[in-house]
Amino acid sequence: MAKAKEIAMLGEPLGAKEAYRIGLVNKVAPPEEFMEEAMTTAEELSKRSAKAIEAVKKISLIAPQLDKSSALDLELVFLPSYSRDRRERYT
């Protein structure tokens, strides 16, 4: 997070390879392969539980603002429904 803040504050350009190297992005693709790669990722996400993805998105936004104990408590709020949904997917 500190590196992302530094990049934002300095406003210096950052190439795709450097963004990938420091973990700011998950994937890098040449322009001609970008849409294919994006569609492949979207297809994979569409196979996942919508409830689980929603829970991950909510936790990802809130957890960094919490202390460790509160973040773990938050996870317990979402974990039961995620686990139940995951079990249903594989049965």
PDB file of C-alpha atoms in Angstrom, residues 13-54:
ATOM      1  CA  PRO A  13       4.228   7.270 -14.939  1.00  0.00           C
ATOM      2  CA  LEU A  14       4.312   3.572 -14.156  1.00  0.00           C
ATOM      3  CA  GLY A  15       4.656   0.945 -16.848  1.00  0.00           C
ATOM      4  CA  ALA A  16       2.647  -2.259 -16.933  1.00  0.00           C
ATOM      5  CA  LYS A  17       5.665  -4.475 -16.249  1.00  0.00           C
ATOM      6  CA  GLU A  18       6.640  -2.448 -13.167  1.00  0.00           C
ATOM      7  CA  ALA A  19       3.039  -2.441 -11.914  1.00  0.00           C
ATOM      8  CA  TYR A  20       3.017  -6.226 -12.260  1.00  0.00           C
ATOM      9  CA  ARG A  21       6.426  -6.611 -10.615  1.00  0.00           C
ATOM     10  CA  ILE A  22       5.360  -4.706  -7.500  1.00  0.00           C
ATOM     11  CA  GLY A  23       2.004  -6.465  -7.288  1.00  0.00           C
ATOM     12  CA  LEU A  24      -0.150  -3.486  -8.215  1.00  0.00           C
ATOM     13  CA  VAL A  25      -1.818  -5.494 -10.991  1.00  0.00           C
ATOM     14  CA  ASN A  26      -2.437  -9.241 -11.309  1.00  0.00           C
ATOM     15  CA  LYS A  27      -1.906  -9.650 -15.030  1.00  0.00           C
ATOM     16  CA  VAL A  28      -0.322  -7.848 -17.960  1.00  0.00           C
ATOM     17  CA  ALA A  29      -1.244  -8.483 -21.596  1.00  0.00           C
ATOM     18  CA  PRO A  30      -0.246  -6.887 -24.875  1.00  0.00           C
ATOM     19  CA  PRO A  31      -2.944  -4.561 -26.288  1.00  0.00           C
ATOM     20  CA  GLU A  32      -3.976  -7.065 -28.949  1.00  0.00           C
ATOM     21  CA  GLU A  33      -4.610  -9.744 -26.284  1.00  0.00           C
ATOM     22  CA  PHE A  34      -6.157  -7.498 -23.644  1.00  0.00           C
ATOM     23  CA  MET A  35      -9.847  -8.144 -24.404  1.00  0.00           C
ATOM     24  CA  GLU A  36      -9.320 -11.888 -24.714  1.00  0.00           C
ATOM     25  CA  GLU A  37      -7.544 -11.954 -21.353  1.00  0.00           C
ATOM     26  CA  ALA A  38     -10.241  -9.788 -19.754  1.00  0.00           C
ATOM     27  CA  MET A  39     -12.992 -12.026 -21.125  1.00  0.00           C
ATOM     28  CA  THR A  40     -11.218 -15.161 -19.864  1.00  0.00           C
ATOM     29  CA  THR A  41     -10.996 -13.649 -16.385  1.00  0.00           C
ATOM     30  CA  ALA A  42     -14.637 -12.533 -16.519  1.00  0.00           C
ATOM     31  CA  GLU A  43     -15.673 -16.027 -17.601  1.00  0.00           C
ATOM     32  CA  GLU A  44     -13.813 -17.572 -14.659  1.00  0.00           C
ATOM     33  CA  LEU A  45     -15.410 -15.112 -12.249  1.00  0.00           C
ATOM     34  CA  SER A  46     -18.860 -15.867 -13.653  1.00  0.00           C
ATOM     35  CA  LYS A  47     -18.400 -19.500 -12.630  1.00  0.00           C
ATOM     36  CA  ARG A  48     -17.825 -18.496  -9.023  1.00  0.00           C
ATOM     37  CA  SER A  49     -20.425 -17.886  -6.366  1.00  0.00           C
ATOM     38  CA  ALA A  50     -21.839 -14.374  -6.614  1.00  0.00           C
ATOM     39  CA  LYS A  51     -22.298 -14.348  -2.827  1.00  0.00           C
ATOM     40  CA  ALA A  52     -18.666 -15.273  -2.243  1.00  0.00           C
ATOM     41  CA  ILE A  53     -17.412 -12.594  -4.645  1.00  0.00           C
ATOM     42  CA  GLU A  54     -19.657 -10.019  -2.981  1.00  0.00           C
TER      43      GLU A  54
END
